[in-house]
PDB file of C-alpha atoms in Angstrom:
ATOM      1  CA  MET A   9      86.488 -99.338  56.200  1.00 54.00           C
ATOM      2  CA  SER A  10      87.107-102.236  53.852  1.00 75.00           C
ATOM      3  CA  LEU A  11      84.217-104.370  52.686  1.00 89.00           C
ATOM      4  CA  VAL A  12      86.362-107.415  53.509  1.00 94.00           C
ATOM      5  CA  VAL A  13      88.030-107.613  56.909  1.00 95.00           C
ATOM      6  CA  LEU A  14      90.925-109.879  57.787  1.00 96.00           C
ATOM      7  CA  ASN A  15      89.914-111.098  61.255  1.00 97.00           C
ATOM      8  CA  ALA A  16      92.877-113.408  61.814  1.00 97.00           C
ATOM      9  CA  TYR A  17      95.480-115.428  60.007  1.00 97.00           C
ATOM     10  CA  ARG A  18      97.513-118.516  60.791  1.00 98.00           C
ATOM     11  CA  VAL A  19     100.879-119.397  59.308  1.00 97.00           C
ATOM     12  CA  GLU A  20     100.629-123.105  58.601  1.00 97.00           C
ATOM     13  CA  GLU A  21     103.968-123.622  56.939  1.00 97.00           C
ATOM     14  CA  MET A  22     107.250-121.835  56.311  1.00 96.00           C
ATOM     15  CA  GLN A  23     110.133-123.333  54.386  1.00 96.00           C
ATOM     16  CA  PHE A  24     113.555-122.056  53.485  1.00 97.00           C
ATOM     17  CA  ARG A  25     116.347-123.874  51.734  1.00 96.00           C
ATOM     18  CA  ASN A  26     119.703-122.450  50.713  1.00 95.00           C
ATOM     19  CA  VAL A  27     122.327-125.031  49.823  1.00 94.00           C
ATOM     20  CA  LEU A  28     123.864-123.070  46.971  1.00 90.00           C
ATOM     21  CA  GLU A  29     127.595-122.487  46.816  1.00 88.00           C
ATOM     22  CA  THR A  30     128.691-119.078  48.106  1.00 86.00           C
ATOM     23  CA  GLY A  31     128.670-116.506  45.342  1.00 85.00           C
ATOM     24  CA  THR A  32     126.215-118.391  43.118  1.00 88.00           C
ATOM     25  CA  GLN A  33     124.132-116.045  40.975  1.00 91.00           C
ATOM     26  CA  ILE A  34     120.395-116.703  41.107  1.00 92.00           C
ATOM     27  CA  THR A  35     117.370-115.638  39.100  1.00 94.00           C
ATOM     28  CA  LEU A  36     114.257-115.426  41.238  1.00 95.00           C
ATOM     29  CA  GLU A  37     110.745-116.424  40.257  1.00 95.00           C
ATOM     30  CA  ASN A  38     107.557-116.248  42.318  1.00 93.00           C
ATOM     31  CA  LYS A  39     104.520-118.487  42.400  1.00 93.00           C
ATOM     32  CA  TYR A  40     101.276-117.602  44.166  1.00 91.00           C
ATOM     33  CA  SER A  41      97.971-119.307  44.759  1.00 92.00           C
ATOM     34  CA  PHE A  42      94.969-118.120  46.745  1.00 93.00           C
ATOM     35  CA  ASN A  43      91.849-120.203  47.215  1.00 93.00           C
ATOM     36  CA  VAL A  44      88.763-119.059  49.093  1.00 94.00           C
ATOM     37  CA  LYS A  45      85.959-121.072  50.677  1.00 94.00           C
ATOM     38  CA  TYR A  46      82.784-119.291  51.739  1.00 92.00           C
ATOM     39  CA  THR A  47      80.563-119.988  54.736  1.00 87.00           C
ATOM     40  CA  ASP A  48      76.880-119.201  55.286  1.00 83.00           C
ATOM     41  CA  ASP A  49      77.550-116.375  57.728  1.00 92.00           C
ATOM     42  CA  ASN A  50      79.399-113.842  55.506  1.00 94.00           C
ATOM     43  CA  LYS A  51      82.764-115.305  56.360  1.00 95.00           C
ATOM     44  CA  CYS A  52      85.403-116.933  54.253  1.00 96.00           C
ATOM     45  CA  ILE A  53      88.611-118.856  54.700  1.00 96.00           C
ATOM     46  CA  GLY A  54      91.422-118.112  52.281  1.00 96.00           C
ATOM     47  CA  ASN A  55      94.390-120.390  51.721  1.00 96.00           C
ATOM     48  CA  PHE A  56      97.372-118.404  50.470  1.00 96.00           C
ATOM     49  CA  PHE A  57     100.595-119.979  49.218  1.00 97.00           C
ATOM     50  CA  VAL A  58     103.645-118.145  47.949  1.00 96.00           C
ATOM     51  CA  GLU A  59     106.962-119.554  46.857  1.00 97.00           C
ATOM     52  CA  VAL A  60     110.104-117.729  45.739  1.00 97.00           C
ATOM     53  CA  TYR A  61     112.802-119.827  44.127  1.00 97.00           C
ATOM     54  CA  ASP A  62     115.851-119.817  41.920  1.00 95.00           C
ATOM     55  CA  LYS A  63     114.630-120.336  38.372  1.00 94.00           C
ATOM     56  CA  ASN A  64     117.605-122.534  37.533  1.00 92.00           C
ATOM     57  CA  ASN A  65     117.885-124.449  40.787  1.00 90.00           C
ATOM     58  CA  LYS A  66     114.485-124.654  42.460  1.00 92.00           C
ATOM     59  CA  THR A  67     115.420-127.461  44.858  1.00 93.00           C
ATOM     60  CA  ASP A  68     118.536-125.756  46.257  1.00 94.00           C
ATOM     61  CA  PHE A  69     117.173-122.265  46.888  1.00 96.00           C
ATOM     62  CA  PHE A  70     113.597-121.419  47.812  1.00 97.00           C
ATOM     63  CA  ALA A  71     111.445-119.789  50.453  1.00 97.00           C
ATOM     64  CA  SER A  72     107.746-120.431  50.852  1.00 97.00           C
ATOM     65  CA  THR A  73     104.859-119.917  53.212  1.00 97.00           C
ATOM     66  CA  ARG A  74     101.295-121.166  53.473  1.00 98.00           C
ATOM     67  CA  ILE A  75      98.823-118.963  55.333  1.00 98.00           C
ATOM     68  CA  THR A  76      95.177-119.471  56.206  1.00 98.00           C
ATOM     69  CA  ALA A  77      93.241-116.203  56.400  1.00 97.00           C
ATOM     70  CA  PHE A  78      89.933-115.820  58.207  1.00 97.00           C
ATOM     71  CA  CYS A  79      87.878-112.975  56.770  1.00 97.00           C
ATOM     72  CA  SER A  80      84.409-111.530  56.992  1.00 96.00           C
ATOM     73  CA  TYR A  81      82.667-109.560  54.286  1.00 95.00           C
ATOM     74  CA  LYS A  82      79.682-107.326  53.730  1.00 92.00           C
ATOM     75  CA  ASN A  83      76.457-109.071  52.768  1.00 89.00           C
ATOM     76  CA  GLY A  84      75.684-109.100  49.051  1.00 88.00           C
ATOM     77  CA  MET A  85      79.257-108.858  47.773  1.00 91.00           C
ATOM     78  CA  GLU A  86      80.246-110.745  44.629  1.00 90.00           C
ATOM     79  CA  LYS A  87      82.653-113.642  45.160  1.00 90.00           C
ATOM     80  CA  ASP A  88      85.211-112.209  42.743  1.00 89.00           C
ATOM     81  CA  ALA A  89      85.307-108.945  44.713  1.00 90.00           C
ATOM     82  CA  ILE A  90      85.633-110.819  48.005  1.00 92.00           C
ATOM     83  CA  HIS A  91      88.439-112.940  46.578  1.00 90.00           C
ATOM     84  CA  ARG A  92      90.399-109.934  45.340  1.00 91.00           C
ATOM     85  CA  GLU A  93      90.000-107.939  48.529  1.00 93.00           C
ATOM     86  CA  ALA A  94      90.846-110.901  50.783  1.00 94.00           C
ATOM     87  CA  PHE A  95      94.026-111.353  48.716  1.00 93.00           C
ATOM     88  CA  ARG A  96      94.881-107.687  49.259  1.00 92.00           C
ATOM     89  CA  GLN A  97      94.370-108.122  53.002  1.00 93.00           C
ATOM     90  CA  VAL A  98      96.619-111.178  53.446  1.00 95.00           C
ATOM     91  CA  PHE A  99      99.357-110.409  50.889  1.00 95.00           C
ATOM     92  CA  PRO A 100     101.331-107.979  53.127  1.00 96.00           C
ATOM     93  CA  TYR A 101     101.663-110.692  55.782  1.00 96.00           C
ATOM     94  CA  ALA A 102     102.967-113.221  53.269  1.00 96.00           C
ATOM     95  CA  LYS A 103     105.374-110.610  51.910  1.00 96.00           C
ATOM     96  CA  SER A 104     106.662-109.899  55.412  1.00 96.00           C
ATOM     97  CA  ILE A 105     107.143-113.591  56.198  1.00 97.00           C
ATOM     98  CA  ILE A 106     109.197-114.202  53.038  1.00 97.00           C
ATOM     99  CA  THR A 107     111.331-111.130  53.780  1.00 97.00           C
ATOM    100  CA  THR A 108     111.874-112.245  57.382  1.00 96.00           C
ATOM    101  CA  ILE A 109     112.802-115.859  56.690  1.00 96.00           C
ATOM    102  CA  THR A 110     115.244-114.920  53.947  1.00 95.00           C
ATOM    103  CA  ALA A 111     116.865-112.147  56.006  1.00 95.00           C
ATOM    104  CA  ASN A 112     117.150-114.492  58.995  1.00 94.00           C
ATOM    105  CA  GLY A 113     118.508-117.171  56.673  1.00 92.00           C
ATOM    106  CA  GLY A 114     121.642-115.148  56.039  1.00 90.00           C
ATOM    107  CA  VAL A 115     120.881-113.960  52.517  1.00 90.00           C
ATOM    108  CA  PRO A 116     119.846-110.502  51.355  1.00 91.00           C
ATOM    109  CA  PRO A 117     116.153-110.176  52.231  1.00 95.00           C
ATOM    110  CA  ILE A 118     113.785-110.975  49.415  1.00 95.00           C
ATOM    111  CA  ILE A 119     110.993-108.445  49.108  1.00 95.00           C
ATOM    112  CA  LEU A 120     108.118-109.719  47.010  1.00 93.00           C
ATOM    113  CA  PRO A 121     106.950-107.304  44.334  1.00 90.00           C
ATOM    114  CA  ALA A 122     103.437-105.932  44.572  1.00 88.00           C
ATOM    115  CA  VAL A 123     100.779-107.981  42.819  1.00 84.00           C
ATOM    116  CA  ASP A 124      98.058-106.254  40.839  1.00 78.00           C
ATOM    117  CA  ILE A 125      95.340-108.789  41.576  1.00 71.00           C
ATOM    118  CA  ASP A 126      92.900-106.927  39.344  1.00 69.00           C
ATOM    119  CA  SER A 127      94.999-107.739  36.274  1.00 71.00           C
ATOM    120  CA  HIS A 128      94.803-111.489  36.959  1.00 58.00           C
ATOM    121  CA  SER A 129      92.025-113.874  36.032  1.00 60.00           C
ATOM    122  CA  ILE A 130      90.258-115.584  38.872  1.00 57.00           C
ATOM    123  CA  TYR A 131      89.169-119.132  38.191  1.00 54.00           C
ATOM    124  CA  ARG A 132      86.089-120.075  40.128  1.00 54.00           C
ATOM    125  CA  PHE A 133      84.871-123.558  40.919  1.00 53.00           C
ATOM    126  CA  ASP A 134      81.657-123.909  42.875  1.00 56.00           C
ATOM    127  CA  ILE A 135      81.717-127.309  44.540  1.00 53.00           C
ATOM    128  CA  GLY A 136      78.776-128.712  46.463  1.00 52.00           C
ATOM    129  CA  ASN A 137      76.815-126.217  48.525  1.00 49.00           C
ATOM    130  CA  ASN A 138      79.611-123.656  48.936  1.00 47.00           C
ATOM    131  CA  LYS A 139      78.391-120.120  48.464  1.00 45.00           C
TER     132      LYS A 139
END
């Protein structure tokens, strides 16, 4: 059993735009962000955003989604560990959404590459009384 459990998630936004001419070659780039807020009862809310776009024409081809994840975690865990594991829990859903909206949009489905969250720095800002 994971020390962080994804209890629920809510897709708050999905966007897809493809106004490129047929046959246009594209170069894809990805952008991710994941922010976590902690509550007093060993729960956290993660806000996940992912965008895939054409490097050379970002306004004419992109797909994005914004997901809110509701997680619980074992008492005593470090925030960095919670953050990383919550990311691991919600990422497959974001990946699936991007694949689905691009496939349903009439283009070859975009499958996001795996993200090694452990190789990324996590920037932490403690604001107010957040734990």
